[in-house]
PDB file of C-alpha atoms in Angstrom:
ATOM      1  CA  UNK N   1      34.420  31.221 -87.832  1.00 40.00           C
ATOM      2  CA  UNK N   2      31.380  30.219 -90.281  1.00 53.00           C
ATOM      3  CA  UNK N   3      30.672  26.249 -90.789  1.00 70.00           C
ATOM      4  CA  UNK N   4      31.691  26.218 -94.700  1.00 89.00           C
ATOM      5  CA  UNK N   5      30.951  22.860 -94.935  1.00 92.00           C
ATOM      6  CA  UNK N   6      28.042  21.172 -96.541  1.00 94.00           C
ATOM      7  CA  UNK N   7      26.345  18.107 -98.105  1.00 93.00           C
ATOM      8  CA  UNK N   8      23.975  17.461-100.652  1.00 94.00           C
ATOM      9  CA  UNK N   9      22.424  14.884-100.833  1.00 93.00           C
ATOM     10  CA  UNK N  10      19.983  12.401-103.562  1.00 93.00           C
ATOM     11  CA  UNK N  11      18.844   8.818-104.226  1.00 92.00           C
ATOM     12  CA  UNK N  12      17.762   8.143-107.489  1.00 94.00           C
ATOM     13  CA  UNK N  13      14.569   6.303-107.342  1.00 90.00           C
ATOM     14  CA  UNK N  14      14.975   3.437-109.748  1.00 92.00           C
ATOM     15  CA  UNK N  15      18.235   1.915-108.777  1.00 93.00           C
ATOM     16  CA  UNK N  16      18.398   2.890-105.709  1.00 92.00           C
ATOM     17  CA  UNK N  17      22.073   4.788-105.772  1.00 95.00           C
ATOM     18  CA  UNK N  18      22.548   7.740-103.679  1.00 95.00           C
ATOM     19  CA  UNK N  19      24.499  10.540-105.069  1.00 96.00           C
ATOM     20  CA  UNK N  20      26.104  12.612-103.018  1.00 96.00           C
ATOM     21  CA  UNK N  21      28.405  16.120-103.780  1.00 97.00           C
ATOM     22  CA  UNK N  22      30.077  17.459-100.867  1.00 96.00           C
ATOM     23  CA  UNK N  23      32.825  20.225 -99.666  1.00 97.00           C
ATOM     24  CA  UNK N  24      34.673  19.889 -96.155  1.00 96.00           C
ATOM     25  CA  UNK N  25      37.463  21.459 -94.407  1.00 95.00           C
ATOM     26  CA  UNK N  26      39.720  20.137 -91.799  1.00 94.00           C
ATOM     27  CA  UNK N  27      38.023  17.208 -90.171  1.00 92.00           C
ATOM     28  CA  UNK N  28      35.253  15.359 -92.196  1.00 92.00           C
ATOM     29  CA  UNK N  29      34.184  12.399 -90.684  1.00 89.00           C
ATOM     30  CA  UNK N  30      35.284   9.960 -88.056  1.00 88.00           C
ATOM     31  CA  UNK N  31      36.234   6.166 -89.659  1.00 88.00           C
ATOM     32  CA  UNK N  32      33.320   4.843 -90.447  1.00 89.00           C
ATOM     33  CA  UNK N  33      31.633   2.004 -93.847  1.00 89.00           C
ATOM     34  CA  UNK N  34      29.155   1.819 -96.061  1.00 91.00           C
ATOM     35  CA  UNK N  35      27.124  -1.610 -96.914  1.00 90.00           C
ATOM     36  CA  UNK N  36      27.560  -0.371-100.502  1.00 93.00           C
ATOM     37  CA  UNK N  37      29.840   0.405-103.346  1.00 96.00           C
ATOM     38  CA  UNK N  38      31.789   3.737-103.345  1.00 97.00           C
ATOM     39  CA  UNK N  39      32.658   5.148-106.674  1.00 98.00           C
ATOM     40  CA  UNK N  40      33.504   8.394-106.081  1.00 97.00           C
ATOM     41  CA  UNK N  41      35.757  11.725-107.806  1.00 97.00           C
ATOM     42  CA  UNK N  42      37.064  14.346-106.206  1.00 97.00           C
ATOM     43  CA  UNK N  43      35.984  17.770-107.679  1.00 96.00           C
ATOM     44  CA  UNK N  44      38.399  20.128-105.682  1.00 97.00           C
ATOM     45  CA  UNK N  45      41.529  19.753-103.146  1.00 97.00           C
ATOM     46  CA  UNK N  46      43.066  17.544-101.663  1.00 97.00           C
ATOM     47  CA  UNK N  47      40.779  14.667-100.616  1.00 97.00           C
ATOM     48  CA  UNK N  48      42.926  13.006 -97.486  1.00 97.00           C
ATOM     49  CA  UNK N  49      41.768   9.074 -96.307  1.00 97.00           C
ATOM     50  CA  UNK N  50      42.862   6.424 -94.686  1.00 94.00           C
ATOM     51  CA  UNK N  51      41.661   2.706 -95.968  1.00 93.00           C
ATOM     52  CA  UNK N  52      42.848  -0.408 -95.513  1.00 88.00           C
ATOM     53  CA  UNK N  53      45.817   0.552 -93.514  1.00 86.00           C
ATOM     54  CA  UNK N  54      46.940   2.883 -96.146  1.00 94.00           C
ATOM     55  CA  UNK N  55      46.646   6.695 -96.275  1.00 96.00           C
ATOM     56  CA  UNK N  56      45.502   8.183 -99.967  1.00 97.00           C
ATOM     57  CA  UNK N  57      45.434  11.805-101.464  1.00 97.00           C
ATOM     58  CA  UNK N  58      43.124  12.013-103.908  1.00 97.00           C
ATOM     59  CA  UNK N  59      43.063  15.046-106.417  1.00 97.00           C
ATOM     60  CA  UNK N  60      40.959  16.432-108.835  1.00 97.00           C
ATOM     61  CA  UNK N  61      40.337  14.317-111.334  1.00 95.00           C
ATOM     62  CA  UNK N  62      40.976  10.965-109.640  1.00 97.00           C
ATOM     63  CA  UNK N  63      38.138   8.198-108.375  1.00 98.00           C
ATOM     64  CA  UNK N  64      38.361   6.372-105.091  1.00 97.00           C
ATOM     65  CA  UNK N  65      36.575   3.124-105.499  1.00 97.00           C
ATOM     66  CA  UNK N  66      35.926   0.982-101.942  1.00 96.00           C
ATOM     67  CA  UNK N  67      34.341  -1.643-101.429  1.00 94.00           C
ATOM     68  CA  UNK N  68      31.514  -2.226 -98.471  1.00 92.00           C
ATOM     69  CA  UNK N  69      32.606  -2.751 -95.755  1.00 88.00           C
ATOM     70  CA  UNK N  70      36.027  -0.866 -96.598  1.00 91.00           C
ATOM     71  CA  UNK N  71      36.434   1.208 -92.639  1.00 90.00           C
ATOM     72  CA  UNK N  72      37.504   4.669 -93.759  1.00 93.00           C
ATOM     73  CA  UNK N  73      37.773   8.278 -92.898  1.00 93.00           C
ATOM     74  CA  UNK N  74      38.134  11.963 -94.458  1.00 94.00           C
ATOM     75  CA  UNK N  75      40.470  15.039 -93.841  1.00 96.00           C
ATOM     76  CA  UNK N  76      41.089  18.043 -96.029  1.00 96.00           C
ATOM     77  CA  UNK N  77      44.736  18.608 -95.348  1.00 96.00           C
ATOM     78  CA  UNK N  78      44.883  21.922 -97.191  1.00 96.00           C
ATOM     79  CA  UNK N  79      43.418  24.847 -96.078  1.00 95.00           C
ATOM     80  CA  UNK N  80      40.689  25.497 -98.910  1.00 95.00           C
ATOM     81  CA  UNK N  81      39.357  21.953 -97.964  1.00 96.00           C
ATOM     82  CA  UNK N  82      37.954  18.910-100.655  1.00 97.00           C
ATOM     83  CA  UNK N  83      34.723  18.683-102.889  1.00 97.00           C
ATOM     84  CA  UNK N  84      33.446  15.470-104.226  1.00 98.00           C
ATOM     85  CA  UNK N  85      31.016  13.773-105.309  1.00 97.00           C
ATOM     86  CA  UNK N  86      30.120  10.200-105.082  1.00 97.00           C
ATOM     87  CA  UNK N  87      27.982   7.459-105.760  1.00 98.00           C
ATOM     88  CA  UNK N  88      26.463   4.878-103.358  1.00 97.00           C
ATOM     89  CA  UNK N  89      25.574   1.361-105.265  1.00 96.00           C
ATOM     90  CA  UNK N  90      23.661  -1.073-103.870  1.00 93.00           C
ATOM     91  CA  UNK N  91      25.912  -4.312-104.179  1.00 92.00           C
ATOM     92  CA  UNK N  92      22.974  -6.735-105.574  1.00 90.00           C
ATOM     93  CA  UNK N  93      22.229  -4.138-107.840  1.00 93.00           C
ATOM     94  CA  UNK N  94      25.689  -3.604-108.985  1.00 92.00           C
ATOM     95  CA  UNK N  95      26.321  -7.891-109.230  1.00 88.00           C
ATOM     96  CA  UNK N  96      22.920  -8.471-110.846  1.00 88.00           C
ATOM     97  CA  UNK N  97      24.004  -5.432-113.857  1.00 90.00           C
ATOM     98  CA  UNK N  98      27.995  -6.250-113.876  1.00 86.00           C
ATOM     99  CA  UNK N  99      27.168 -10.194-114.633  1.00 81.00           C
ATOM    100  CA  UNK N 100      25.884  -9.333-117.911  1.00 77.00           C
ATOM    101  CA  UNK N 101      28.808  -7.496-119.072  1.00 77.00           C
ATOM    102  CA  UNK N 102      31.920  -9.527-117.547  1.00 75.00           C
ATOM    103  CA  UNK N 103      32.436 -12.622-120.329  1.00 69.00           C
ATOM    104  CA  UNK N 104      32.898 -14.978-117.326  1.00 72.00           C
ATOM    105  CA  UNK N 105      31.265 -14.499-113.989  1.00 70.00           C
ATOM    106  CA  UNK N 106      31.943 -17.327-111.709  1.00 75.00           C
ATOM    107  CA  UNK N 107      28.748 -18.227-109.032  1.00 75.00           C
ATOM    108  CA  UNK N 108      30.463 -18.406-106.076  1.00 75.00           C
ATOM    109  CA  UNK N 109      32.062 -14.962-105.857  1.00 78.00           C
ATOM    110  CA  UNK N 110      31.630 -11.574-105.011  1.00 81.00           C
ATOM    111  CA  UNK N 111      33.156  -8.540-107.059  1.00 87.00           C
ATOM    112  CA  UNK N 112      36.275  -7.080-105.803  1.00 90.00           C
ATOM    113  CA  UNK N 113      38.256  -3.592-105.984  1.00 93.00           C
ATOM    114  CA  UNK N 114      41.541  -3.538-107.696  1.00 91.00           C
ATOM    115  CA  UNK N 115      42.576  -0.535-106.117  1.00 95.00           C
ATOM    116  CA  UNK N 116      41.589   2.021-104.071  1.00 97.00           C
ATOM    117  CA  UNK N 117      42.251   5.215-106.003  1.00 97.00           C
ATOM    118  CA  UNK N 118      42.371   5.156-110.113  1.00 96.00           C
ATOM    119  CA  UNK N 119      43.755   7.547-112.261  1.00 95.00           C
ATOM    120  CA  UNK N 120      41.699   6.801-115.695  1.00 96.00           C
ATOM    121  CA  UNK N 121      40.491   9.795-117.491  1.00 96.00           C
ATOM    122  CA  UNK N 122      37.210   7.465-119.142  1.00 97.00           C
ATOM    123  CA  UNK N 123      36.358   6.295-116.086  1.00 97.00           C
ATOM    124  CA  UNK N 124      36.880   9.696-114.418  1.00 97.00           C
ATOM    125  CA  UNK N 125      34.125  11.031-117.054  1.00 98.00           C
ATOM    126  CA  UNK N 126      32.052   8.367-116.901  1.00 98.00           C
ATOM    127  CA  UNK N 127      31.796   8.540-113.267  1.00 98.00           C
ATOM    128  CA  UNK N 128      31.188  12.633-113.653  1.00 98.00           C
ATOM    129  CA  UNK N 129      28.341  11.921-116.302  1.00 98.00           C
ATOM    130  CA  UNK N 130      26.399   9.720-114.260  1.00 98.00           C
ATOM    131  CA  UNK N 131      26.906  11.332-110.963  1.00 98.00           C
ATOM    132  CA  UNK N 132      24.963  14.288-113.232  1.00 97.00           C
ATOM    133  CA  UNK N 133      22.258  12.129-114.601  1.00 97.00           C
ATOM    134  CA  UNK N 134      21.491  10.774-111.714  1.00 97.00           C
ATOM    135  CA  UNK N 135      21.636  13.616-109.304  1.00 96.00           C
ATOM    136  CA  UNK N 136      20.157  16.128-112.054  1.00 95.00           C
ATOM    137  CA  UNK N 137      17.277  13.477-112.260  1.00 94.00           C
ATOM    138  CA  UNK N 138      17.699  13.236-115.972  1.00 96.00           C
ATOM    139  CA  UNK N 139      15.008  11.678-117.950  1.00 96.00           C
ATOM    140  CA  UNK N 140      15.189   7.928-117.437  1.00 96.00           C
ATOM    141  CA  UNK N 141      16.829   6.654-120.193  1.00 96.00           C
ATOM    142  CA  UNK N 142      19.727   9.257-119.669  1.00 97.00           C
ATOM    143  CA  UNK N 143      20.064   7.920-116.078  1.00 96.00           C
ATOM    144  CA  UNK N 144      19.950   4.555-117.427  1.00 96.00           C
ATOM    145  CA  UNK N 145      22.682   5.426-120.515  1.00 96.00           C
ATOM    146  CA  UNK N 146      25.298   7.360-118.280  1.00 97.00           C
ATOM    147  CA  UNK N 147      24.856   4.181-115.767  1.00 97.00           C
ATOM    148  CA  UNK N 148      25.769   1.426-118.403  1.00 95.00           C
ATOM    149  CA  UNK N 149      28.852   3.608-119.590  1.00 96.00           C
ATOM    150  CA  UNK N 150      29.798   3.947-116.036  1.00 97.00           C
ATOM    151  CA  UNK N 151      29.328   0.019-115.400  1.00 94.00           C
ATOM    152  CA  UNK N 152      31.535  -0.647-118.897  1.00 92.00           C
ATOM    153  CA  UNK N 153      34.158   1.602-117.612  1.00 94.00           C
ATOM    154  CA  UNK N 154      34.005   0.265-114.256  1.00 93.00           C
ATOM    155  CA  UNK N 155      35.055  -3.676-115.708  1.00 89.00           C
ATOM    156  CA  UNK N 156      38.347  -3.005-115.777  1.00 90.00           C
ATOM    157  CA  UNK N 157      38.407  -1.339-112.542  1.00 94.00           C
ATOM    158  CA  UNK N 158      37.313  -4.350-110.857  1.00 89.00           C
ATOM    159  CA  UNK N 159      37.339  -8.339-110.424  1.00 86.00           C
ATOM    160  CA  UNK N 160      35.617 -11.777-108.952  1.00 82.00           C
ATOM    161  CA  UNK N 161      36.629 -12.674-105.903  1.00 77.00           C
ATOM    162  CA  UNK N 162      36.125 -16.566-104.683  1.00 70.00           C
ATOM    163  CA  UNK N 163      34.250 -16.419-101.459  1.00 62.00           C
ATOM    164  CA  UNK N 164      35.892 -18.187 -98.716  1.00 55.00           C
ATOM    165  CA  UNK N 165      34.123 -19.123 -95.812  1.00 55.00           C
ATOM    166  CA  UNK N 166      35.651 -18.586 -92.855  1.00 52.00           C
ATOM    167  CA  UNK N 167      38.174 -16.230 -94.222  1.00 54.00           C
ATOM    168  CA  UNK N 168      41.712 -17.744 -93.770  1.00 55.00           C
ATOM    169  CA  UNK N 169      43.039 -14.411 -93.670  1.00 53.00           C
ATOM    170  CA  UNK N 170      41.528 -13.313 -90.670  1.00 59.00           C
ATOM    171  CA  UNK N 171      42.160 -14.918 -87.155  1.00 81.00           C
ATOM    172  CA  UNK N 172      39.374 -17.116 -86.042  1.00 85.00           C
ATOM    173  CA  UNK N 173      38.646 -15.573 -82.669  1.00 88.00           C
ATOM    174  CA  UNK N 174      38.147 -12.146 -84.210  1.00 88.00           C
ATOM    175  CA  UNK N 175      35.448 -14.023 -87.120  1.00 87.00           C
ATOM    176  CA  UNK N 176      33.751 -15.226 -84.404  1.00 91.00           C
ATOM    177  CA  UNK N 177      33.724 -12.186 -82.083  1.00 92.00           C
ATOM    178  CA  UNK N 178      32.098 -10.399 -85.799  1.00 91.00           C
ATOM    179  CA  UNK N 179      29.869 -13.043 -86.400  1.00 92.00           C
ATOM    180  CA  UNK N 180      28.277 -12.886 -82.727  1.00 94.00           C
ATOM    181  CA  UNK N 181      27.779  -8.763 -82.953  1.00 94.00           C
ATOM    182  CA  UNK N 182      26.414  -9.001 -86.446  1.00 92.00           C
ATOM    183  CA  UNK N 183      23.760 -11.902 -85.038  1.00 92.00           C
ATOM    184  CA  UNK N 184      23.065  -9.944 -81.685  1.00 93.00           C
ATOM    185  CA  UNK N 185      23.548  -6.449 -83.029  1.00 92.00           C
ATOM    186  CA  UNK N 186      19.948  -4.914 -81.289  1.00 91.00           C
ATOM    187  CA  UNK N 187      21.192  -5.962 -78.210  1.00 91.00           C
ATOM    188  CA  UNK N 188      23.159  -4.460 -75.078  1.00 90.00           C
ATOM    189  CA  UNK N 189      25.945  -6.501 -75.642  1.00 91.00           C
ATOM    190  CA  UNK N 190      28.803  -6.632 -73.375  1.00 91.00           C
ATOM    191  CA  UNK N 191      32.724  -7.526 -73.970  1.00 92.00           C
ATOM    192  CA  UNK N 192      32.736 -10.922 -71.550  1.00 92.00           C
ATOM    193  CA  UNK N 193      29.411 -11.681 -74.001  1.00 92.00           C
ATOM    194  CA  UNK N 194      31.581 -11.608 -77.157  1.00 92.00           C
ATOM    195  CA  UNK N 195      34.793 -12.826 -74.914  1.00 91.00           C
ATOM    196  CA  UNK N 196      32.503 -15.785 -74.177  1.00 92.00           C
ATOM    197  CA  UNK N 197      31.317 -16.634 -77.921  1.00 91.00           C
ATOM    198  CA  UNK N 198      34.784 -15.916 -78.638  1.00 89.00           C
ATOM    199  CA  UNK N 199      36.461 -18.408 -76.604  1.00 89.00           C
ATOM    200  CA  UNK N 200      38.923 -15.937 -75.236  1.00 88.00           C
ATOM    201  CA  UNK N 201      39.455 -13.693 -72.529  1.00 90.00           C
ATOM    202  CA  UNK N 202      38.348 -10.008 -73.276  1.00 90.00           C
ATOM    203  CA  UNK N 203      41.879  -8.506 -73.443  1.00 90.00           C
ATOM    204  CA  UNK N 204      42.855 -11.371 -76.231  1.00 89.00           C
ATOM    205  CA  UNK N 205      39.658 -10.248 -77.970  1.00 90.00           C
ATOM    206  CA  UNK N 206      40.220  -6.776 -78.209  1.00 91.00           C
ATOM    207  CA  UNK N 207      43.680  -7.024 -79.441  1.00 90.00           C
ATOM    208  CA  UNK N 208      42.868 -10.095 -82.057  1.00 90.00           C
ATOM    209  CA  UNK N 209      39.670  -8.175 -83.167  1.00 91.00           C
ATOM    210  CA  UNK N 210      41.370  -4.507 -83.744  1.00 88.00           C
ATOM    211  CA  UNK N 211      44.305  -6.889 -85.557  1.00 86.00           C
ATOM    212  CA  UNK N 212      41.926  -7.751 -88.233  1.00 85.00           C
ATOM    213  CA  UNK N 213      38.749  -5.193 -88.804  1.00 84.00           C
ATOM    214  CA  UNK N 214      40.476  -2.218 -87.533  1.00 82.00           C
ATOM    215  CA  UNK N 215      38.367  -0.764 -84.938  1.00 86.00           C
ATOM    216  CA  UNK N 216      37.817  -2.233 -81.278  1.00 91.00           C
ATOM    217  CA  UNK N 217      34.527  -4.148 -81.095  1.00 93.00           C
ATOM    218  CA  UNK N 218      32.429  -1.366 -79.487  1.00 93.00           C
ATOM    219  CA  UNK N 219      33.043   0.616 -82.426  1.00 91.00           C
ATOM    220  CA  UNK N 220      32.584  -1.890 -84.959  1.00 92.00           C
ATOM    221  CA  UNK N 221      29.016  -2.603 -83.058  1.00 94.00           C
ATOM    222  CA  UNK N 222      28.149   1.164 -83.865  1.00 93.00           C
ATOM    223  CA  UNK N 223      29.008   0.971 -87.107  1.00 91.00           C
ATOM    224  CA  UNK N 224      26.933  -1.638 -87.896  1.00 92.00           C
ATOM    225  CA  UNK N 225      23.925  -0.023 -86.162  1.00 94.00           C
ATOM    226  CA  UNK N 226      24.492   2.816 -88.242  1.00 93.00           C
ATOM    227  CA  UNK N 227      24.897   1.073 -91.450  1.00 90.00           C
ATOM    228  CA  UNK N 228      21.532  -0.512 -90.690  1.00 92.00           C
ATOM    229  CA  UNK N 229      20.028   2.958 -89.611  1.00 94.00           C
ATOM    230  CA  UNK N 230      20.812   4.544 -93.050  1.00 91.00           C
ATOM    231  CA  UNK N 231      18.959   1.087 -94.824  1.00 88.00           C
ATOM    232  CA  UNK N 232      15.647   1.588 -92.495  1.00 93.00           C
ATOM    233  CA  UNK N 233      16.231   5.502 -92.726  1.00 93.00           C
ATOM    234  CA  UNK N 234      15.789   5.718 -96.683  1.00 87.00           C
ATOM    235  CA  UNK N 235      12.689   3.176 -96.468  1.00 87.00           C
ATOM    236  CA  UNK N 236      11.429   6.608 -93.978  1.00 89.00           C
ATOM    237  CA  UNK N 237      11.036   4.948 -90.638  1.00 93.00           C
ATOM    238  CA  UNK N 238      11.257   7.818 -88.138  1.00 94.00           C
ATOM    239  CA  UNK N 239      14.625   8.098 -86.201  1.00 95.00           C
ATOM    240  CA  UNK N 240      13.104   7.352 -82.809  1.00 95.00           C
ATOM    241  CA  UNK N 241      11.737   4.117 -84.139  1.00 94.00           C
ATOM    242  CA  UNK N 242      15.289   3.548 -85.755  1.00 95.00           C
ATOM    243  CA  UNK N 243      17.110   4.544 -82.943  1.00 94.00           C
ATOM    244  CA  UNK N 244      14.692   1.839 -80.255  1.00 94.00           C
ATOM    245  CA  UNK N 245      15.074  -1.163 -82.909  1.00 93.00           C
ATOM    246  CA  UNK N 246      18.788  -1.245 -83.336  1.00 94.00           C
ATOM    247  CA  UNK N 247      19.502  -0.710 -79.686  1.00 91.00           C
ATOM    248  CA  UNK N 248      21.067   2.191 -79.166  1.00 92.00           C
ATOM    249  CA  UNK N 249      19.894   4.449 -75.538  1.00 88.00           C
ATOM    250  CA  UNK N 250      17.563   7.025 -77.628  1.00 91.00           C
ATOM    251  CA  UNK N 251      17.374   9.023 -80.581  1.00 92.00           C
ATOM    252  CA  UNK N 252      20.029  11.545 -79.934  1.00 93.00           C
ATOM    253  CA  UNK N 253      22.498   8.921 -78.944  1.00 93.00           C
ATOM    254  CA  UNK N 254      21.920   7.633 -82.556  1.00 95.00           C
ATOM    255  CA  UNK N 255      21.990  11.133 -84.116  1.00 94.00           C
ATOM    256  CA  UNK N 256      25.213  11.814 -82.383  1.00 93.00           C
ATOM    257  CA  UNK N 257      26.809   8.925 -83.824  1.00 93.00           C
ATOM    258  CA  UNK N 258      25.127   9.129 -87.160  1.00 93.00           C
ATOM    259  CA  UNK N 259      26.625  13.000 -87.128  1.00 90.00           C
ATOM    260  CA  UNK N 260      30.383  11.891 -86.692  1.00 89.00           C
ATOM    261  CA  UNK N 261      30.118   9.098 -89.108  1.00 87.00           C
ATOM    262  CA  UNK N 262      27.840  10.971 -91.851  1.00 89.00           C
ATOM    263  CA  UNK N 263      27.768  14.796 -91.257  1.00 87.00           C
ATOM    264  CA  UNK N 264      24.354  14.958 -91.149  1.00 89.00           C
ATOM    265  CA  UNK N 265      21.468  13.801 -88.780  1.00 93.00           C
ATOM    266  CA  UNK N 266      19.497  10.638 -88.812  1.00 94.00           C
ATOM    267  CA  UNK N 267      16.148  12.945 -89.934  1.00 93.00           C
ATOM    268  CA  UNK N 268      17.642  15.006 -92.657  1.00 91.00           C
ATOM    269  CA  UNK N 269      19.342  11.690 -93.995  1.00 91.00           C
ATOM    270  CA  UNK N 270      15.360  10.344 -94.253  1.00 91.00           C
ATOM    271  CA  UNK N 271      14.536  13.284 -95.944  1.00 87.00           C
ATOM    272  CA  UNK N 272      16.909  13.504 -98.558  1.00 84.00           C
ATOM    273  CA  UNK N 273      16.375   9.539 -98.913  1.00 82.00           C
ATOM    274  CA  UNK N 274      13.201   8.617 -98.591  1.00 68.00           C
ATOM    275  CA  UNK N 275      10.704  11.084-100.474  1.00 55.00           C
ATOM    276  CA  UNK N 276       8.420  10.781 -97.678  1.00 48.00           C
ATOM    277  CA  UNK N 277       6.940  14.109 -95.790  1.00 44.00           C
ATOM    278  CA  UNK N 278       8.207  14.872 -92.355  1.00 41.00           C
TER     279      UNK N 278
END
């Protein structure tokens, strides 16, 4: 049976969003993050997820909206399978442009989701108009026009949230377990390591730290190599270089996770990304 799947991918030079339209069936991609913002519309199908301990069906004509960070997945429950598209938004970017149109932005926040899957027909078009701009590398100013409306529609999608450090919500052992992988993240690190830094045995660990992100701490670790790999990917450092720097064994132990999370391997990724010859 043919592979009818596919992705195409874009980043648009100037801000620095990645646009993204693509069509899978049955499995899409294992649970995985993104360090940016997902505002995204699905095109065709059924579009099946799981995010923040909720499962979501999104249709055609509704836009999923995560934050980074937000661990998700992707199944096409139907037969015929799910088309979207989506955009990838830097968060600085997104903070420095938002600040300018919320009234009252306070300093020590961060912006915040409402919800996870919106039913808005303005923002459904807005988000459809600049996927095309942007993707269709429209002249600049028509980038830069369908982006605004986007960002005005996008205001009352979303909200400032204080930031709290350490987050009460979240037990302390599992903050500190995150903490210690996101400082020692290039290195072979082992569960007594984070058990250690923890101040817990490793079984407590485990259990405390799939409580609260989700994912048991080896896969969180991958994750965040791979989030890093797509960053030093799009500047076009070669995959083997990637691969040595962020500590995983070689470059196809990196491509095979980078394939499960993203569909696509760590080279074509720099291609599509980068602008920068093989």
């Amino acid at each position: 049976m043919p592979d009818r799947n596919w992705i195409d991918l874009k980043q648009d030079p100037v801000s620095g969003i990645e646009t993204m339209r693509a069509h899978f069936e049955g499995h899409a991609y294992d649970p995985h993050w993104h360090d940016s913002y997902l505002v995204g519309l699905t095109e065709q199908g059924v579009q099946q997820f799981n995010c923040r301990r909720q499962q979501y069906n999104s249709t055609p004509g509704k836009v999923f909206l995560l934050e980074p960070g937000d661990i998700h997945d992707g199944h096409a429950p139907e037969v015929e399978g799910f088309t979207y598209r989506t955009l990838y938004i830097d968060p600085h970017w997104l903070d420095r442009e938002l600040r300018a149109q919320f009234d009252e932005a306070p300093d020590n926040a961060q912006l915040s989701v409402a919800a996870t899957l919106a039913d808005d027909r303005r923002l459904t078009i807005a988000t459809a108009n600049a996927f095309e701009a942007l993707h269709s590398d429209e002249l600049l100013i028509v980038r830069q026009t369908a982006l605004d409306d986007l960002l005005s529609t996008l205001t009352r999608h979303l909200r400032w949230r204080t930031l709290i450090s350490p987050d009460p919500r979240l037990p302390l052992v599992a903050q500190r377990a995150r903490d210690y992988l996101h400082s020692h993240m290039h290195q072979d690190i082992g569960l007594d390591d984070l058990a250690h830094a923890a101040g817990v045995d490793r079984f407590r660990l485990t259990r405390a730290f799939k409580a609260a992100f989700g994912l048991a701490p080896h896969a969180y670790l991958i994750q965040l190599r791979l989030s890093r790999a797509r960053r030093l990917l799009a500047r076009g450092e070669l995959p083997v270089s990637v691969a040595a720097a962020l500590g995983f064994a070689d470059q196809s132990h990196m491509g095979r996770w980078f394939q499960r999370a993203y569909r696509m391997t760590p080279a074509d990724y720099r291609r599509r990304c980068s602008n920068l010859p093989d």
